[in-house]
C-alpha positions as a Markdown table, in Angstrom:
| # | Residue | x | y | z |
|---|---|---|---|---|
| 1 | Met | -10.7 | 8.9 | 4.7 |
| 2 | Ser | -9.2 | 11.3 | 7.2 |
| 3 | Arg | -9.2 | 8.6 | 9.9 |
| 4 | Ser | -8.2 | 5.5 | 8.0 |
| 5 | Cys | -5.6 | 4.1 | 5.6 |
| 6 | Tyr | -5.7 | 2.4 | 2.2 |
| 7 | Pro | -7.3 | 0.1 | 1.2 |
| 8 | Thr | -10.1 | 2.5 | 2.1 |
| 9 | Tyr | -13.6 | 1.5 | 3.1 |
| 10 | Ala | -14.8 | 5.0 | 2.6 |
| 11 | Asp | -14.8 | 4.9 | -1.2 |
| 12 | Gly | -18.5 | 4.5 | -1.7 |
| 13 | Leu | -18.0 | 0.9 | -3.0 |
| 14 | Lys | -17.2 | -1.2 | 0.1 |
| 15 | Thr | -19.7 | -2.0 | 2.9 |
| 16 | Arg | -19.5 | -2.6 | 6.6 |
| 17 | Gln | -19.8 | -6.3 | 5.8 |
| 18 | Asp | -16.7 | -6.0 | 3.6 |
| 19 | Phe | -14.8 | -4.4 | 6.4 |
| 20 | Asp | -15.9 | -7.1 | 8.9 |
| 21 | Glu | -14.8 | -9.9 | 6.5 |
| 22 | Ala | -11.4 | -8.2 | 6.0 |
| 23 | Ser | -11.0 | -7.9 | 9.8 |
| 24 | Lys | -11.2 | -11.7 | 10.1 |
| 25 | Arg | -8.0 | -12.3 | 8.3 |
| 26 | Pro | -5.7 | -12.4 | 11.4 |
| 27 | Phe | -7.8 | -15.4 | 12.6 |
| 28 | Lys | -7.4 | -17.2 | 9.3 |
| 29 | Arg | -3.9 | -16.3 | 8.1 |
| 30 | Asp | -0.6 | -16.6 | 9.9 |
| 31 | Asn | 0.9 | -13.5 | 8.4 |
| 32 | Tyr | -1.8 | -11.1 | 9.6 |
| 33 | Thr | -1.8 | -9.4 | 13.0 |
| 34 | Met | -4.5 | -7.3 | 14.7 |
| 35 | Leu | -3.8 | -4.7 | 17.3 |
| 36 | Leu | -6.1 | -2.6 | 19.5 |
| 37 | Tyr | -5.0 | 1.1 | 19.9 |
| 38 | Glu | -5.6 | 2.5 | 23.3 |
| 39 | Gln | -4.9 | 5.8 | 25.2 |
| 40 | Glu | -5.3 | 5.8 | 29.0 |
| 41 | Gly | -7.3 | 2.7 | 28.9 |
| 42 | Glu | -9.7 | 3.9 | 26.2 |
| 43 | Ala | -10.0 | 2.0 | 22.9 |
| 44 | Leu | -9.5 | 4.5 | 20.1 |
| 45 | Gly | -8.8 | 2.4 | 17.1 |
| 46 | Leu | -8.1 | -0.9 | 15.3 |
| 47 | Ile | -4.9 | -1.7 | 13.4 |
| 48 | Gln | -4.4 | -4.7 | 11.2 |
| 49 | Tyr | -1.2 | -5.4 | 9.2 |
| 50 | Tyr | 0.4 | -8.2 | 7.2 |
| 51 | Val | 4.0 | -9.3 | 6.7 |
| 52 | Leu | 5.8 | -11.0 | 3.8 |
| 53 | Asp | 8.9 | -12.3 | 5.6 |
| 54 | Glu | 10.7 | -13.4 | 2.4 |
| 55 | Asp | 10.6 | -9.7 | 1.2 |
| 56 | Lys | 10.9 | -8.1 | 4.6 |
| 57 | Tyr | 7.7 | -6.3 | 3.8 |
| 58 | Val | 5.0 | -5.1 | 6.2 |
| 59 | Gln | 1.9 | -3.0 | 5.5 |
| 60 | Pro | -1.2 | -2.1 | 7.4 |
| 61 | Asp | -4.5 | -2.7 | 5.6 |
| 62 | Ile | -6.7 | -1.5 | 8.4 |
| 63 | Phe | -5.7 | 1.5 | 10.4 |
| 64 | Cys | -8.8 | 3.2 | 11.8 |
| 65 | Ile | -8.2 | 5.7 | 14.6 |
| 66 | Glu | -10.9 | 7.8 | 16.1 |
| 67 | Gln | -8.5 | 10.6 | 17.3 |
| 68 | Gly | -4.8 | 11.2 | 17.6 |
| 69 | Tyr | -4.0 | 9.5 | 14.3 |
| 70 | Gly | -0.5 | 10.9 | 14.0 |
| 71 | Met | 0.5 | 9.7 | 17.5 |
| 72 | Ala | -0.9 | 6.2 | 16.6 |
| 73 | Val | 1.2 | 6.1 | 13.4 |
| 74 | Glu | 4.3 | 7.1 | 15.5 |
| 75 | Glu | 3.6 | 4.4 | 18.1 |
| 76 | Phe | 2.9 | 1.8 | 15.4 |
| 77 | Ala | 6.3 | 2.6 | 13.8 |
| 78 | Glu | 8.0 | 2.1 | 17.2 |
| 79 | Tyr | 6.2 | -1.2 | 17.7 |
| 80 | Leu | 7.3 | -2.5 | 14.3 |
| 81 | His | 10.9 | -1.3 | 15.1 |
| 82 | Arg | 10.9 | -3.7 | 18.0 |
| 83 | Glu | 9.0 | -6.5 | 16.3 |
| 84 | Leu | 10.4 | -6.4 | 12.7 |
| 85 | Pro | 13.8 | -4.6 | 12.7 |
| 86 | Gly | 15.2 | -4.4 | 9.2 |
| 87 | Tyr | 11.9 | -4.7 | 7.4 |
| 88 | Thr | 10.3 | -1.9 | 5.3 |
| 89 | Met | 6.9 | -0.6 | 6.2 |
| 90 | Phe | 4.6 | 0.5 | 3.4 |
| 91 | Phe | 1.7 | 2.8 | 4.3 |
| 92 | Gly | -0.9 | 4.3 | 2.0 |
| 93 | Val | -3.2 | 7.1 | 3.0 |
| 94 | Ser | -5.6 | 9.7 | 1.6 |
| 95 | Glu | -4.3 | 13.3 | 1.2 |
| 96 | Lys | -7.3 | 14.1 | 3.5 |
| 97 | Asn | -5.5 | 12.3 | 6.4 |
| 98 | Arg | -3.3 | 15.2 | 7.2 |
| 99 | Ser | -2.3 | 13.8 | 10.6 |
| 100 | Ala | -1.0 | 10.6 | 9.0 |
| 101 | Val | 0.9 | 12.5 | 6.3 |
| 102 | Glu | 2.5 | 14.8 | 8.9 |
| 103 | Ala | 3.5 | 11.9 | 11.1 |
| 104 | Leu | 4.9 | 9.7 | 8.3 |
| 105 | Glu | 6.9 | 12.6 | 6.9 |
| 106 | Gly | 8.0 | 13.5 | 10.4 |
| 107 | Leu | 9.4 | 10.0 | 10.8 |
| 108 | Gly | 11.4 | 10.5 | 7.5 |
| 109 | Ala | 9.2 | 8.1 | 5.5 |
| 110 | Lys | 9.7 | 8.4 | 1.7 |
| 111 | Arg | 6.7 | 9.4 | -0.3 |
| 112 | Asp | 7.0 | 7.0 | -3.3 |
| 113 | Glu | 3.7 | 7.6 | -4.9 |
| 114 | Val | 1.1 | 10.3 | -5.5 |
| 115 | Ser | -1.9 | 9.0 | -7.5 |
| 116 | Leu | -5.5 | 9.9 | -8.2 |
| 117 | Val | -8.0 | 7.2 | -7.1 |
| 118 | Gly | -10.7 | 6.2 | -9.5 |
| 119 | Val | -13.7 | 3.9 | -8.8 |
| 120 | Met | -16.5 | 2.2 | -10.8 |
| 121 | Arg | -19.4 | -0.1 | -10.1 |
| 122 | Phe | -19.7 | -2.7 | -12.8 |
| 123 | Glu | -23.5 | -2.7 | -12.6 |
| 124 | Asp | -23.1 | 0.9 | -14.1 |
| 125 | His | -20.7 | -0.3 | -16.9 |
| 126 | Ser | -22.0 | -0.9 | -20.4 |
| 127 | Pro | -19.5 | -3.0 | -22.4 |
| 128 | Leu | -17.6 | -0.9 | -24.9 |
| 129 | Pro | -16.3 | -2.0 | -28.4 |
| 130 | Glu | -12.8 | -3.6 | -28.1 |
| 131 | Ala | -9.9 | -2.8 | -30.3 |
| 132 | Asp | -7.8 | -5.3 | -32.2 |
| 133 | Gly | -4.3 | -6.2 | -31.2 |
| 134 | Val | -4.9 | -6.6 | -27.4 |
| 135 | Val | -3.2 | -9.9 | -26.3 |
| 136 | Pro | -3.7 | -11.7 | -23.0 |
| 137 | Val | -0.4 | -12.7 | -21.3 |
| 138 | Thr | 0.4 | -16.4 | -20.7 |
| 139 | Arg | 3.5 | -18.1 | -19.5 |
| 140 | Glu | 4.3 | -18.7 | -23.2 |
| 141 | Asn | 4.4 | -15.0 | -24.2 |
| 142 | Phe | 5.3 | -13.6 | -20.8 |
| 143 | Ser | 8.8 | -12.6 | -22.1 |
| 144 | Thr | 7.2 | -10.1 | -24.5 |
| 145 | Phe | 5.4 | -8.4 | -21.6 |
| 146 | Ala | 8.5 | -8.7 | -19.4 |
| 147 | Glu | 10.6 | -6.7 | -21.8 |
| 148 | Leu | 8.2 | -3.8 | -21.4 |
| 149 | His | 7.7 | -4.2 | -17.7 |
| 150 | Ser | 11.4 | -4.5 | -17.0 |
| 151 | Gln | 11.5 | -0.7 | -16.7 |
| 152 | Trp | 10.1 | -1.1 | -13.2 |
| 153 | Asp | 12.5 | -3.8 | -12.0 |
| 154 | Gly | 13.9 | -2.7 | -8.6 |
| 155 | Lys | 11.3 | 0.2 | -8.4 |
| 156 | Met | 8.2 | -1.7 | -7.4 |
| 157 | Tyr | 7.2 | -4.9 | -5.6 |
| 158 | Trp | 5.3 | -6.3 | -8.5 |
| 159 | Asp | 8.3 | -6.7 | -10.8 |
| 160 | Asn | 8.6 | -9.4 | -13.5 |
| 161 | Ala | 9.8 | -12.1 | -11.0 |
| 162 | His | 6.9 | -11.6 | -8.6 |
| 163 | Leu | 4.3 | -11.3 | -11.4 |
| 164 | Leu | 5.5 | -14.5 | -13.1 |
| 165 | Glu | 5.5 | -16.4 | -9.8 |
| 166 | Ala | 1.9 | -15.4 | -9.1 |
| 167 | Leu | 0.7 | -15.3 | -12.7 |
| 168 | Asp | -2.4 | -17.4 | -12.0 |
| 169 | Asp | -3.7 | -14.7 | -9.7 |
| 170 | Trp | -3.3 | -11.9 | -12.3 |
| 171 | His | -4.9 | -10.7 | -15.5 |
| 172 | Ile | -2.4 | -9.1 | -17.8 |
| 173 | Cys | -2.7 | -8.0 | -21.4 |
| 174 | Tyr | -0.8 | -5.9 | -23.8 |
| 175 | Val | -1.1 | -4.0 | -27.1 |
| 176 | Gln | 1.0 | -5.8 | -29.7 |
| 177 | Lys | 2.7 | -4.3 | -32.7 |
| 178 | Glu | 5.3 | -6.0 | -34.8 |
| 179 | Gly | 6.0 | -8.6 | -32.1 |
| 180 | Arg | 6.6 | -6.2 | -29.2 |
| 181 | Ala | 4.4 | -4.8 | -26.4 |
| 182 | Leu | 3.6 | -1.1 | -26.8 |
| 183 | Ala | 1.6 | -0.9 | -23.6 |
| 184 | Ala | 0.3 | -3.3 | -21.0 |
| 185 | Val | -2.2 | -3.4 | -18.1 |
| 186 | Tyr | -2.0 | -5.8 | -15.1 |
| 187 | Tyr | -4.9 | -6.3 | -12.6 |
| 188 | Arg | -6.4 | -8.9 | -10.3 |
| 189 | Tyr | -9.6 | -9.8 | -8.6 |
| 190 | Val | -9.9 | -9.8 | -4.8 |
| 191 | Asp | -13.2 | -10.6 | -3.1 |
| 192 | Gly | -15.3 | -9.5 | -6.0 |
| 193 | Ser | -13.3 | -6.3 | -6.7 |
| 194 | Met | -11.0 | -5.7 | -9.6 |
| 195 | Glu | -7.9 | -3.5 | -9.0 |
| 196 | Ile | -5.6 | -2.3 | -11.7 |
| 197 | Phe | -2.1 | -2.1 | -10.3 |
| 198 | Gly | -0.5 | -0.4 | -13.3 |
| 199 | Ile | -0.4 | 0.4 | -16.9 |
| 200 | Asp | 3.0 | 0.4 | -18.7 |
| 201 | Phe | 3.9 | 2.3 | -21.8 |
| 202 | Glu | 6.9 | 1.9 | -24.1 |
| 203 | Gly | 9.5 | 4.5 | -23.1 |
| 204 | Asp | 7.1 | 5.3 | -20.2 |
| 205 | Arg | 5.3 | 7.7 | -22.6 |
| 206 | Phe | 1.5 | 7.9 | -22.2 |
| 207 | Asp | -0.4 | 6.8 | -25.3 |
| 208 | Glu | -4.1 | 7.6 | -25.1 |
| 209 | Gly | -5.0 | 5.1 | -27.9 |
| 210 | Cys | -3.2 | 2.2 | -26.2 |
| 211 | Phe | -4.6 | 3.3 | -22.8 |
| 212 | Arg | -8.2 | 3.2 | -23.9 |
| 213 | Ala | -7.8 | -0.1 | -25.7 |
| 214 | Leu | -6.4 | -1.7 | -22.6 |
| 215 | Met | -8.9 | -0.1 | -20.2 |
| 216 | Val | -11.9 | -1.2 | -22.4 |
| 217 | Arg | -10.6 | -4.7 | -22.5 |
| 218 | Ala | -10.0 | -4.8 | -18.7 |
| 219 | Leu | -13.4 | -3.4 | -17.8 |
| 220 | Asn | -15.3 | -5.6 | -20.2 |
| 221 | Glu | -13.6 | -8.7 | -19.0 |
| 222 | Ser | -14.1 | -7.8 | -15.4 |
| 223 | Lys | -17.8 | -7.3 | -15.9 |
| 224 | Arg | -18.1 | -10.6 | -17.8 |
| 225 | Asp | -16.3 | -12.3 | -14.8 |
| 226 | Gly | -18.9 | -11.0 | -12.4 |
| 227 | Met | -16.8 | -8.4 | -10.6 |
| 228 | Lys | -18.8 | -5.9 | -8.4 |
| 229 | Asp | -16.5 | -2.9 | -8.6 |
| 230 | Met | -13.0 | -1.6 | -9.4 |
| 231 | Thr | -10.4 | 0.8 | -8.1 |
| 232 | Phe | -7.8 | 2.4 | -10.3 |
| 233 | Phe | -4.8 | 4.6 | -9.3 |
| 234 | His | -4.0 | 7.0 | -12.1 |
| 235 | Asp | -2.3 | 10.4 | -12.8 |
| 236 | Glu | -3.5 | 13.7 | -13.9 |
| 237 | Glu | -2.4 | 13.1 | -17.5 |
| 238 | Ser | -4.6 | 10.1 | -17.9 |
| 239 | Arg | -7.5 | 11.5 | -15.9 |
| 240 | Pro | -9.6 | 12.7 | -18.9 |
| 241 | Ala | -9.3 | 9.2 | -20.6 |
| 242 | Val | -10.0 | 7.5 | -17.3 |
| 243 | Asn | -13.2 | 9.5 | -16.8 |
| 244 | Ser | -14.2 | 8.9 | -20.4 |
| 245 | Val | -14.7 | 5.2 | -19.8 |
| 246 | Gly | -16.9 | 5.8 | -16.8 |
| 247 | Ile | -14.4 | 5.7 | -13.9 |
| 248 | Arg | -14.9 | 8.4 | -11.3 |
| 249 | Thr | -11.9 | 10.1 | -9.6 |
| 250 | Ile | -12.6 | 10.5 | -5.9 |
| 251 | Asp | -9.4 | 11.0 | -4.0 |
| 252 | Thr | -5.6 | 11.6 | -4.0 |
| 253 | Tyr | -3.5 | 8.7 | -2.6 |
| 254 | Phe | -0.1 | 9.1 | -1.0 |
| 255 | Gly | 2.1 | 6.0 | -0.7 |
| 256 | Tyr | 5.0 | 5.9 | 1.7 |
| 257 | Ser | 7.8 | 3.5 | 2.6 |
| 258 | Tyr | 9.8 | 3.5 | 5.8 |
| 259 | Lys | 12.8 | 1.4 | 6.7 |
| 260 | Leu | 12.5 | 0.0 | 10.2 |
């Protein structure tokens, strides 16, 4: 984790085969680019990034550097300045990658997120009893979820508009009471892995009962759907509840944004 970025392949879940498959994306998708990082003619690393032109969004999803990580980050930022001026670079790293942290903060990148990273293998998960009142989100009831999720409009990429547009790729459910959503979870499946992007609470106040009801539903459904593993970014307040359903906390994630 000290020599790579997120998504990490050092989490004990992913394999070298997973990495090799991910590194084929630039040869299959037009919005992915792969770079070789060299110093004095010696290959020291591999960088892969993707671009969403409509959102002026760019993010590396492989950034593996053998040595001189901070310098590689600075040179990558200079490269993107030339290639994609006006875009915003998003960069996620482990707190263990001190070279990356120092370089990003030296550039003036904004630290938008600090989260604990939890992981689980679904072969180790025994389905738990599910609570009543957990409702799956469809296009017909999306407005109920949207009222709760609107607290993040303008603060995250996966706002209501983006989630609704890509709803077929997402799994969303909420805890319902008297016709409103008290809390909601949104996650998706990618190459056999389930990743929870967020859990919303009414008034942004953590509710352990709602949290557990949503987590149990999400984990049980993911196991039924044949997922291999999952990753969940959470905070210190929810850590005891996260660990109680069998998710292990392994790292601290720093998420940065940087206007090019």
